[in-house]
Short mmCIF file of C-alpha atoms and ligand atoms in Angstrom, two decimals:
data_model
loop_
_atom_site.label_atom_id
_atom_site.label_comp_id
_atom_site.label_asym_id
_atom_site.label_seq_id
_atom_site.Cartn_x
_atom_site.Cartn_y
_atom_site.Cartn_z
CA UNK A 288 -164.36 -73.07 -128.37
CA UNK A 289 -163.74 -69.35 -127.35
CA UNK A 290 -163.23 -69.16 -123.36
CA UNK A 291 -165.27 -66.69 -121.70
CA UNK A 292 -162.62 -64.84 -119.67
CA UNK A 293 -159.91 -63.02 -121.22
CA UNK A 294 -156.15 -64.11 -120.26
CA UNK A 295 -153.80 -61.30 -120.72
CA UNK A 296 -150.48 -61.67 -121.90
CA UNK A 297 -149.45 -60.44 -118.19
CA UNK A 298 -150.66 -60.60 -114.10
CA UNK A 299 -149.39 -60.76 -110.67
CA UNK A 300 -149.80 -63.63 -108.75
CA UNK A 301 -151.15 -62.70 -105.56
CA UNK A 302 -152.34 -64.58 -102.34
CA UNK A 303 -153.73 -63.74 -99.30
CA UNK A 304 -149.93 -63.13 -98.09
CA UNK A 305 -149.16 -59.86 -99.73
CA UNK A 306 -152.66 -58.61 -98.39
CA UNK A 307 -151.56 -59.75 -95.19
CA UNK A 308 -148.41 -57.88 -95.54
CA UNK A 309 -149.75 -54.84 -96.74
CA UNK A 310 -152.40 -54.85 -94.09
CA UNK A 311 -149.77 -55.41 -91.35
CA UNK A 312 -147.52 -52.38 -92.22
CA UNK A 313 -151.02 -50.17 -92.36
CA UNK A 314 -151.68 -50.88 -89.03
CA UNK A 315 -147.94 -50.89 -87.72
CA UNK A 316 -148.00 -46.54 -88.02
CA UNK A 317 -144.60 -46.86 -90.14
CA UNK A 318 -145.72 -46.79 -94.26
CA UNK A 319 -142.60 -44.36 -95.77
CA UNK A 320 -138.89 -45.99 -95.58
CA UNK A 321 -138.09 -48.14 -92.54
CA UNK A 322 -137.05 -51.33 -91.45
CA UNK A 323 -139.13 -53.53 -94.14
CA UNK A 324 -137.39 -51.39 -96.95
CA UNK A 325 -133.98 -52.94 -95.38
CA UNK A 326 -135.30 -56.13 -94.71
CA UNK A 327 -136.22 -56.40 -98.65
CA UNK A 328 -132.84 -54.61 -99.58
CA UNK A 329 -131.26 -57.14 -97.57
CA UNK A 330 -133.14 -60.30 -98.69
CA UNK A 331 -132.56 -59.19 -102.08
CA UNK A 332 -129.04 -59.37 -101.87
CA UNK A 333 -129.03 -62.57 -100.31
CA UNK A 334 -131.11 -63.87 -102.67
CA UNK A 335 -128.72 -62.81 -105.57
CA UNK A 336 -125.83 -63.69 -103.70
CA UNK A 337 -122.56 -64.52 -105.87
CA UNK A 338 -118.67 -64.52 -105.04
CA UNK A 339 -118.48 -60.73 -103.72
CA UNK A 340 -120.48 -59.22 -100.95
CA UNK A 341 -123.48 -57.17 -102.66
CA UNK A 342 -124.83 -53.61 -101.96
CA UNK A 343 -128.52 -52.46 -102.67
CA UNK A 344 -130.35 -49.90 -102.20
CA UNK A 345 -134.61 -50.44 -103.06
CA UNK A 346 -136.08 -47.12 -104.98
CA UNK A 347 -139.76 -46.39 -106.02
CA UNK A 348 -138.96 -47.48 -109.79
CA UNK A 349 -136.17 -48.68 -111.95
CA UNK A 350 -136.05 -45.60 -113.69
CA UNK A 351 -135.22 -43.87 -110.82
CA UNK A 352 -132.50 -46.45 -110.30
CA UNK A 353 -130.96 -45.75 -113.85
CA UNK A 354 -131.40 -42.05 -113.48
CA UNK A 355 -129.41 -42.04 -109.99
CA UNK A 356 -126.73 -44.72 -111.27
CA UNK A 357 -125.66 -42.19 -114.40
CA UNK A 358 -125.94 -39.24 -111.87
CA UNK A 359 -123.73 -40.43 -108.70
CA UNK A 360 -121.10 -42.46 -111.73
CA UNK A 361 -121.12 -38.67 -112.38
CA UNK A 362 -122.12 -38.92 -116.51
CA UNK A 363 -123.39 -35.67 -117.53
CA UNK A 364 -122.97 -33.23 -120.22
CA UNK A 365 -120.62 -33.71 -123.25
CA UNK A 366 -120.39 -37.59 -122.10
CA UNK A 367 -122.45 -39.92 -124.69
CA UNK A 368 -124.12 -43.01 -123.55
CA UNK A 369 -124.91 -46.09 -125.83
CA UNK A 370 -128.28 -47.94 -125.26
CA UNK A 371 -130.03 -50.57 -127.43
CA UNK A 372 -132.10 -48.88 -129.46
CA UNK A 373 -134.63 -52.56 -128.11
CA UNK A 374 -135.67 -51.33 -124.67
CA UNK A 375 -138.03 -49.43 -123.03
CA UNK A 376 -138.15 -45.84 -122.84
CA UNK A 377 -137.08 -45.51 -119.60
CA UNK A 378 -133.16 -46.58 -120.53
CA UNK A 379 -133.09 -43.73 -123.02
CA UNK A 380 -134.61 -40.75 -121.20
CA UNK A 381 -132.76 -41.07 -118.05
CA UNK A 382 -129.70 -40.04 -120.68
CA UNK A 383 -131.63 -37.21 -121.46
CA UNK A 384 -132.26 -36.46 -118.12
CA UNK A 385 -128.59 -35.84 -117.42
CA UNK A 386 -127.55 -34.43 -120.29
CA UNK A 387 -125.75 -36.81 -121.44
CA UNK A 388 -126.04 -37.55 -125.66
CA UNK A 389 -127.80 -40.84 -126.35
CA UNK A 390 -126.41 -43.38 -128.88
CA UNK A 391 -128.51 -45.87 -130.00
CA UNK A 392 -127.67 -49.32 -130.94
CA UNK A 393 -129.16 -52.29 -133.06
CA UNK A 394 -129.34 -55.65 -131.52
CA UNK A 395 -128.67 -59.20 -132.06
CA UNK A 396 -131.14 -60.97 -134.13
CA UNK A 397 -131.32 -64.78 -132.03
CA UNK A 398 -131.54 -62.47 -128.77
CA UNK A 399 -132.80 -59.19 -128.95
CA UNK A 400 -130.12 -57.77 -126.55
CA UNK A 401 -127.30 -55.65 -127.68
CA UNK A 402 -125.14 -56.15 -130.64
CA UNK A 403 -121.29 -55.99 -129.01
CA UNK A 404 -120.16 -55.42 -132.62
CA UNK A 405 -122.06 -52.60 -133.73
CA UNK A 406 -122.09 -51.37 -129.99
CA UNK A 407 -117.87 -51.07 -130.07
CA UNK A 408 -118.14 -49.08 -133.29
CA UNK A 409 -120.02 -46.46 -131.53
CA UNK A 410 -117.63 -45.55 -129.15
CA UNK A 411 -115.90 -42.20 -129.50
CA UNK A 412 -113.86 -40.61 -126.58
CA UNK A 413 -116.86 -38.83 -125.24
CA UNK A 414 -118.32 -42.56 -124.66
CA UNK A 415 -118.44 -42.71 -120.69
CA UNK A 416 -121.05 -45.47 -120.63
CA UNK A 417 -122.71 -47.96 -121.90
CA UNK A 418 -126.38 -49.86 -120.75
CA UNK A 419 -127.16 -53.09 -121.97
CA UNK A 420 -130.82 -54.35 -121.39
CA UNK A 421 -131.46 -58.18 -120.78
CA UNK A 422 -134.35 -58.17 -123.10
CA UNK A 423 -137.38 -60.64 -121.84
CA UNK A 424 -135.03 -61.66 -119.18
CA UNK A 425 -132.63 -63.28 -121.25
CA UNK A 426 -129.38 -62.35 -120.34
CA UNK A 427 -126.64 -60.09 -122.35
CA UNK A 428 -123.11 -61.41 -122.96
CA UNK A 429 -122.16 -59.35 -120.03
CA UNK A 430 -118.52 -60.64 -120.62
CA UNK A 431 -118.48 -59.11 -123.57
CA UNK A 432 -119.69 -55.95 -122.63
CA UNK A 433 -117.24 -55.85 -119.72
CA UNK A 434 -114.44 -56.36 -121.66
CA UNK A 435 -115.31 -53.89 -123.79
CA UNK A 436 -116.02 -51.29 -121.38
CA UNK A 437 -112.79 -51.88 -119.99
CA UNK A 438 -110.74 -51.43 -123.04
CA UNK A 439 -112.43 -47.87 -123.18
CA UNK A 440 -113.00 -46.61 -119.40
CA UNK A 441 -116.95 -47.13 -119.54
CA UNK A 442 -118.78 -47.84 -116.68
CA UNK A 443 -121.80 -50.48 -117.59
CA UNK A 444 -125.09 -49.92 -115.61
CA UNK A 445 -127.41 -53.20 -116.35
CA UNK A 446 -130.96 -52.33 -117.14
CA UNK A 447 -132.04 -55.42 -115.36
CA UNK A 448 -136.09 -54.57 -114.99
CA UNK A 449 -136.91 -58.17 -117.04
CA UNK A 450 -133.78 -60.45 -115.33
CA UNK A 451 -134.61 -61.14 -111.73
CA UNK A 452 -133.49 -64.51 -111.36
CA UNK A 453 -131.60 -64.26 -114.69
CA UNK A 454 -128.32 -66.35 -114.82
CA UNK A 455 -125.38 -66.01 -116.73
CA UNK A 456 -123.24 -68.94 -116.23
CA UNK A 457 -124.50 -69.68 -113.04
CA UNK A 458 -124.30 -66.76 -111.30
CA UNK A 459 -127.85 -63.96 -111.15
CA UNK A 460 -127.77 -60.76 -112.95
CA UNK A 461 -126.38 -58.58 -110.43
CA UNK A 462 -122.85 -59.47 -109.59
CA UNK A 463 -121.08 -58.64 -113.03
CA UNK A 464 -121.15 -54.54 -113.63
CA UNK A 465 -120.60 -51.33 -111.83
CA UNK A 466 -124.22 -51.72 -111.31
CA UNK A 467 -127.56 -53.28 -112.21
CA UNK A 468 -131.01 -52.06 -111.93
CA UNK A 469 -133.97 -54.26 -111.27
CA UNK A 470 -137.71 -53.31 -111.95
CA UNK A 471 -140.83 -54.67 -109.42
CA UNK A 472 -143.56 -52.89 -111.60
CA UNK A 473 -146.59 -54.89 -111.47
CA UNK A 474 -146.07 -57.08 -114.44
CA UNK A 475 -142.32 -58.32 -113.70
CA UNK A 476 -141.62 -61.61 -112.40
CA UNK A 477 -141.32 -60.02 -108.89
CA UNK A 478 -144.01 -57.62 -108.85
CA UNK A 479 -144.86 -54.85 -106.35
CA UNK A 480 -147.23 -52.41 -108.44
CA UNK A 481 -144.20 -49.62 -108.58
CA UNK A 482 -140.69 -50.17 -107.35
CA UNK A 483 -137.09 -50.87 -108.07
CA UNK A 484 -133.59 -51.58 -106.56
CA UNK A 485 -130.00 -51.30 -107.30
CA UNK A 486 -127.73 -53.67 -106.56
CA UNK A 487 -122.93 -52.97 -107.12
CA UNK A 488 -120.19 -54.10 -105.21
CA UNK A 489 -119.58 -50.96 -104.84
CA UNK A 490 -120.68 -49.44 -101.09
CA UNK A 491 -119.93 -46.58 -101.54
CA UNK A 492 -121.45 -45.93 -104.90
CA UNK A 493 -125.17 -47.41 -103.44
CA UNK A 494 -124.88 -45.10 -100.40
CA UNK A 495 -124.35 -42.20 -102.94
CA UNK A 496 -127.28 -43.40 -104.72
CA UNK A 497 -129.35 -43.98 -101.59
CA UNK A 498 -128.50 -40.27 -100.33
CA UNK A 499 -129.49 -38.76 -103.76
CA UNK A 500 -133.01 -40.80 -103.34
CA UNK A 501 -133.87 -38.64 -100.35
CA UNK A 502 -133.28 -35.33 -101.45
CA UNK A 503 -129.47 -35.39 -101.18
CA UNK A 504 -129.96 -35.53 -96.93
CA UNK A 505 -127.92 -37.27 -95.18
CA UNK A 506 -130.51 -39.33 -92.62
CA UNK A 507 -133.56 -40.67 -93.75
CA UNK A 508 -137.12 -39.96 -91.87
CA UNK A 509 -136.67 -43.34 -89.82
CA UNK A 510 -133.60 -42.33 -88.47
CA UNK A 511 -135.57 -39.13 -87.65
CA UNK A 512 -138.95 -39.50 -86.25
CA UNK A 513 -138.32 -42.86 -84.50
CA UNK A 514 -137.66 -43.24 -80.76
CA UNK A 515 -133.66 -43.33 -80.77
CA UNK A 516 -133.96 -40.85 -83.57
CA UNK A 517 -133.25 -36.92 -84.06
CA UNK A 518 -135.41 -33.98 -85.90
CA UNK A 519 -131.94 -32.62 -86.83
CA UNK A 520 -130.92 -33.34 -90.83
CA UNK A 521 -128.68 -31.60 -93.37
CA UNK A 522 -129.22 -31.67 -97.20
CA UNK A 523 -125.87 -32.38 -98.59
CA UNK A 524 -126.08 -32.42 -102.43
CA UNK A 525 -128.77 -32.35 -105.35
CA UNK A 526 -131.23 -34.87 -104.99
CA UNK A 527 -134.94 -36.72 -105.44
CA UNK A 528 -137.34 -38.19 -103.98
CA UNK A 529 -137.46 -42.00 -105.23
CA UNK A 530 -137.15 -43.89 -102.32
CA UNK A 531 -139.06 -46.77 -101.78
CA UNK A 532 -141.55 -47.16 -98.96
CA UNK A 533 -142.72 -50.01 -96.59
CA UNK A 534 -145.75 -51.10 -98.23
CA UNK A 535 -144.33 -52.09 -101.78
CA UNK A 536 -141.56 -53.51 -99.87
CA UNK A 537 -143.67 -55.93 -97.73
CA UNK A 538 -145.43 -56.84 -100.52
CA UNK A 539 -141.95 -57.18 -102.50
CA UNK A 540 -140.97 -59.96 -99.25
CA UNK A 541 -143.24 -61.60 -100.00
CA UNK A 542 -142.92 -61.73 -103.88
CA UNK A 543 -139.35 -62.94 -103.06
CA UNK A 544 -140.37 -65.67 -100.63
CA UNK A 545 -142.03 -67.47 -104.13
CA UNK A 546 -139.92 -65.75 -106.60
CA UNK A 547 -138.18 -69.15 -107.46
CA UNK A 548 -141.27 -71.21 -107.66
CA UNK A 549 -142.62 -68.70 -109.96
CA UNK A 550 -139.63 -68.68 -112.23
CA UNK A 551 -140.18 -72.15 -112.32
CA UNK A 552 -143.58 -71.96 -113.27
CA UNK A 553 -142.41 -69.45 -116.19
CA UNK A 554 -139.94 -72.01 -117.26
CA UNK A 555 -142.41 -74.81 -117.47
CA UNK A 556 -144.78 -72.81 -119.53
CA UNK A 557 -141.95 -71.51 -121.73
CA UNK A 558 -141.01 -75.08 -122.50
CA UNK A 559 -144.55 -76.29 -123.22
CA UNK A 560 -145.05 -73.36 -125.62
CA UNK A 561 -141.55 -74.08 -127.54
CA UNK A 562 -142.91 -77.88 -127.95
CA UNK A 563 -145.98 -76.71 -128.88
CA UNK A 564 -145.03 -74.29 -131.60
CA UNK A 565 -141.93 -75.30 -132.51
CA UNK A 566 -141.78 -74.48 -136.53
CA UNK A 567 -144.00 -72.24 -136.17
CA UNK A 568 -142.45 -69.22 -134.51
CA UNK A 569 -139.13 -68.50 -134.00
CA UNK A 570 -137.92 -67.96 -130.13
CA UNK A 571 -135.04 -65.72 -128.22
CA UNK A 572 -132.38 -68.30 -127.44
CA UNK A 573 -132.24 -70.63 -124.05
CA UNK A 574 -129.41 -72.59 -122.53
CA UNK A 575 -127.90 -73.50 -118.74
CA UNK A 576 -125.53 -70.69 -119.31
CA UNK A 577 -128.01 -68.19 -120.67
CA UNK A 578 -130.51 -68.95 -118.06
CA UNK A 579 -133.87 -67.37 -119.13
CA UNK A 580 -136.15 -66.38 -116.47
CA UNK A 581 -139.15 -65.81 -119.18
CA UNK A 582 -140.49 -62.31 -118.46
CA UNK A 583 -141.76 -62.38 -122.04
CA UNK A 584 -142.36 -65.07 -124.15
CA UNK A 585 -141.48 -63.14 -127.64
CA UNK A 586 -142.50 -65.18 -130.59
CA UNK A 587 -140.95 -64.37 -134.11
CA UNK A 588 -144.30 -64.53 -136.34
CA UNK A 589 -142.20 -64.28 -139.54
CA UNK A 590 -145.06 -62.36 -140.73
CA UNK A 591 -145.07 -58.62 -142.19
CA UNK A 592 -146.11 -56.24 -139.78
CA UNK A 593 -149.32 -56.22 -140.77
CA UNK A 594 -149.82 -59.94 -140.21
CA UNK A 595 -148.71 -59.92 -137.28
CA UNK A 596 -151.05 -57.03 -136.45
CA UNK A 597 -153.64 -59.40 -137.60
CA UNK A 598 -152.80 -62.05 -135.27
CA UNK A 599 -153.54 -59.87 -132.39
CA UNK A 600 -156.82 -58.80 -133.31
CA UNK A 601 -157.48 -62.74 -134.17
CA UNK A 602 -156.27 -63.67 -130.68
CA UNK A 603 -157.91 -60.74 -129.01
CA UNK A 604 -161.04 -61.82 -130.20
CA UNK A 605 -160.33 -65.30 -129.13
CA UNK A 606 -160.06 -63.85 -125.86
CA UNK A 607 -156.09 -63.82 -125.60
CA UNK A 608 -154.13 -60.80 -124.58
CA UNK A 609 -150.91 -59.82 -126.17
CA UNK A 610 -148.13 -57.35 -126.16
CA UNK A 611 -145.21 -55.69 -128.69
CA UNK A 612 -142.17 -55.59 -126.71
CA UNK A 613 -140.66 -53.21 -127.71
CA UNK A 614 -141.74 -50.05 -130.70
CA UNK A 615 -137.54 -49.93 -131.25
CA UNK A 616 -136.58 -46.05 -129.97
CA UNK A 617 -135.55 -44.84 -132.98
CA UNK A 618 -139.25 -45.46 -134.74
CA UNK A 619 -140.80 -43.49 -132.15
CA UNK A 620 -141.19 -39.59 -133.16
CA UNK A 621 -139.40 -37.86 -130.40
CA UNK A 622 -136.32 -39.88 -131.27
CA UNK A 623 -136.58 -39.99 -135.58
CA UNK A 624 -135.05 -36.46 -135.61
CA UNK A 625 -132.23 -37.98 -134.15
CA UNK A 626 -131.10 -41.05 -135.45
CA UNK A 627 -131.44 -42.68 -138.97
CA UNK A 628 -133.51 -45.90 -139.32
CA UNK A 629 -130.82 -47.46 -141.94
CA UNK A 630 -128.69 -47.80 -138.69
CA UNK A 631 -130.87 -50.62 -137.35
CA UNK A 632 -131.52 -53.34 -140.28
CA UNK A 633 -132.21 -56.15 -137.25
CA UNK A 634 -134.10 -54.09 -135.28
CA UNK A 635 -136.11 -52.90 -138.01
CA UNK A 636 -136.94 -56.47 -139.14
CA UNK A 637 -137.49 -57.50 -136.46
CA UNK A 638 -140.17 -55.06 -134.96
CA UNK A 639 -142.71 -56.37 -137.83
CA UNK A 640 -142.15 -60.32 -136.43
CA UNK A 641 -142.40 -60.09 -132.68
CA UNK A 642 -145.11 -60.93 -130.25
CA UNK A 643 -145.06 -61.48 -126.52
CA UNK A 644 -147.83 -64.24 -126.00
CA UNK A 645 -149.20 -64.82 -122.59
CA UNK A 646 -146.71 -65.59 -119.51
CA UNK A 647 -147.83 -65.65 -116.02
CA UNK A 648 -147.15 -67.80 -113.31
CA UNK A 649 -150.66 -67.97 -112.00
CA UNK A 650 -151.33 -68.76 -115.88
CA UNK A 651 -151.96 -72.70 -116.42
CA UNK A 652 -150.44 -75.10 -119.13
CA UNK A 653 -154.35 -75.37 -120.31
CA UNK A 654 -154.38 -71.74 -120.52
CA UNK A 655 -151.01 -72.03 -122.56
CA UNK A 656 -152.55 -74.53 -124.46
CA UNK A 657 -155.47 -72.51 -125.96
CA UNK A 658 -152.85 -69.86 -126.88
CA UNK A 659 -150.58 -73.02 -128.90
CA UNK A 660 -154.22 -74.57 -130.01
CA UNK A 661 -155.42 -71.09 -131.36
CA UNK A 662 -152.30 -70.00 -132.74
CA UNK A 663 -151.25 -73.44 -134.70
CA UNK A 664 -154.85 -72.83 -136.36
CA UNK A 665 -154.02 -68.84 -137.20
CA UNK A 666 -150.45 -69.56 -138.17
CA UNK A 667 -151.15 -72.39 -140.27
CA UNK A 668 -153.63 -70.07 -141.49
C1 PLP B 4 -136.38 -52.58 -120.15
C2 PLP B 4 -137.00 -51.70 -119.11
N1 PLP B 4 -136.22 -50.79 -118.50
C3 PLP B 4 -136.70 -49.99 -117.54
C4 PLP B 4 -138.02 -50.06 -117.17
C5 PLP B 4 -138.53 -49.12 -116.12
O1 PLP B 4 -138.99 -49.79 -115.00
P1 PLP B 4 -139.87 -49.03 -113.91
O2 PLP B 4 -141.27 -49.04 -114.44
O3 PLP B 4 -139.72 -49.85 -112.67
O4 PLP B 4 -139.32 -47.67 -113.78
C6 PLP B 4 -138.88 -50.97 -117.78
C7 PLP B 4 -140.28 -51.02 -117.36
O5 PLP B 4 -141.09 -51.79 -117.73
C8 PLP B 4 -138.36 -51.82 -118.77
O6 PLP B 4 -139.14 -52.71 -119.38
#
């Protein structure tokens, strides 16, 4: 049986909450950056909470967030930067963006994040940085990276878009770098349509990023236009405009309120699907130390690429959505001038196996059965 409506491989949960939300901060009169942009800053860092006190400032994307942690950790021109070359786009322009050169990197095979290995014999003494992406929302071995940034004086900014809830022996993505960068676009497991937030121990080094999110001004339109405020402002330095404003953040409280019953939800689908196909498809790893918070569900198809490109129009006509995360950098034509593909056997391999399957929290374990049923039938072929 085909089902009539199609499930995509990704969608917000949403209740009559975050319309609440949103409606309220319509009618308060206050939509740019206020209070509910410090209320979620502040939740958000109590919700991560770890050993050290936390710092975070919320910005309209994760991008923006990268961008600004490379600026104010002042990596610019003649520094190098290494980034998986498994990511998004996003990790990689922002290098561009500051003129920084980009080094790309292959990845682990059982993981998909960074390979520590290959990673070390890319630094050279122009290496100032180095930005590790938790892939799916499996988490790197940030120990690893740590110690090897401080063997060569790099500073390590965590593209953390997928790991929101993410643990790495215990403790959430966010209290291991300099910094780490989170995503709320409207298919993460916190989802806000656009936004993003950076989170260091470092105080000084979010209020330097906050500033430079506004413009390089030193008071932000709040502090201005309010009742206690005043008109008068000073632009200090260089900056943007990516700050984050009321009504993605009152929908983002409200994300957070569930965010751990959603993970939960992920979890319980993730391990339904692994029973399910197990033997089929291969899977990014899983353990209490590597705590996965499922952003993806990859599966390894051990196909050819153009079985695998099969399976998607198969499933797509069964009425399943599904996703290739990620086109590796180096494939993609803006970046083949620049690097050679022999430098990324794993990455290369594994681009013509991988599929993210649907993985929702609204979704239902029915719904993630007719993706096992349908795919034990295709797979077996
Ligand atoms: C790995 C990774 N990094 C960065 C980003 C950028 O996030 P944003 O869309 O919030 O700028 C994304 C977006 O999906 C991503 O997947």
């Amino acid at each position: 049986m085909i089902r009539k409506d199609f499930l995509p491989f990704s969608r917000p949960e949403v209740s009559d909450e975050e319309v609440k939300a949103a409606a309220a901060v319509l009618r308060s009169g206050w939509w740019t950056t206020g209070p509910k942009v410090t209320e979620f800053e502040d939740k958000i860092v109590d919700y991560l909470k770890g050993p050290e006190q936390l710092y975070a400032v919320g910005l309209n994307s994760c991008t923006a967030g990268l961008h600004l942690s490379l600026e104010a950790l002042g990596i610019g021109p003649g520094d190098e930067v290494i980034v998986p070359t498994w990511t998004f786009a996003a990790t990689a322009q922002v290098v561009d963006w500051v003129g920084a050169k980009l080094v790309l990197c292959d990845v682990e095979e059982d993981s998909l994040n960074i390979d520590l290995e290959k990673a070390s014999r890319l630094v050279t003494s122009r290496t100032k940085a180095i930005i590790p992406v938790h892939i799916a929302g499996y988490p790197c071995d940030i120990d690893g990276i740590n110690k090897l940034a401080q063997r060569h004086g790099l500073k390590v900014i965590e593209d953390a878009a997928h790991a929101i809830g993410t643990r790495y022996f215990g403790k959430k993505i966010g209290n291991f770098s300099d910094v780490a960068v989170f995503s709320f676009y409207a298919t993460k497991n916190l989802a806000m349509g656009e936004g993003g937030l950076v989170v260091s121990r470092n105080k000084d080094l979010i209020e330097s990023i906050r500033k430079k999110s506004y413009f390089g001004i030193n008071k932000q339109a709040f502090k201005r236009y309010g009742k206690t405020g005043n008109w008068f402002y000073d632009i200090e330095e260089k900056g943007y405009k990516y700050n984050l404003d009321s009504l993605h953040a009152a929908i983002g409280l409200v994300q957070l309120k569930k965010l751990d019953r959603m993970l939960a939800k992920r979890r319980k689908l993730a391990a339904f699907y692994r029973k399910e196909l197990d033997g089929l498809a291969g899977f990014t790893k899983d353990s209490d130390e590597h705590f996965h918070n499922y952003h993806l569900f990859m599966i390894k198809t051990g196909s050819s690429g153009q079985e695998r490109d099969s399976l998607i129009i198969e499933l797509k006509k069964r009425n399943i959505g599904t996703s290739v995360h990620y086109i590796p950098l180096h494939m993609h034509s803006y970046y083949k001038k620049r690097f050679c593909a022999g430098d990324f056997p794993v990455a290369n391999k594994i681009f013509n196996e991988i599929l993210s399957i649907p993985m929702f929290s609204s979704m239902t374990v029915k719904d993630a059965g007719y993706v096992t049923g349908h795919l034990k039938e295709l797979l077996r072929g």
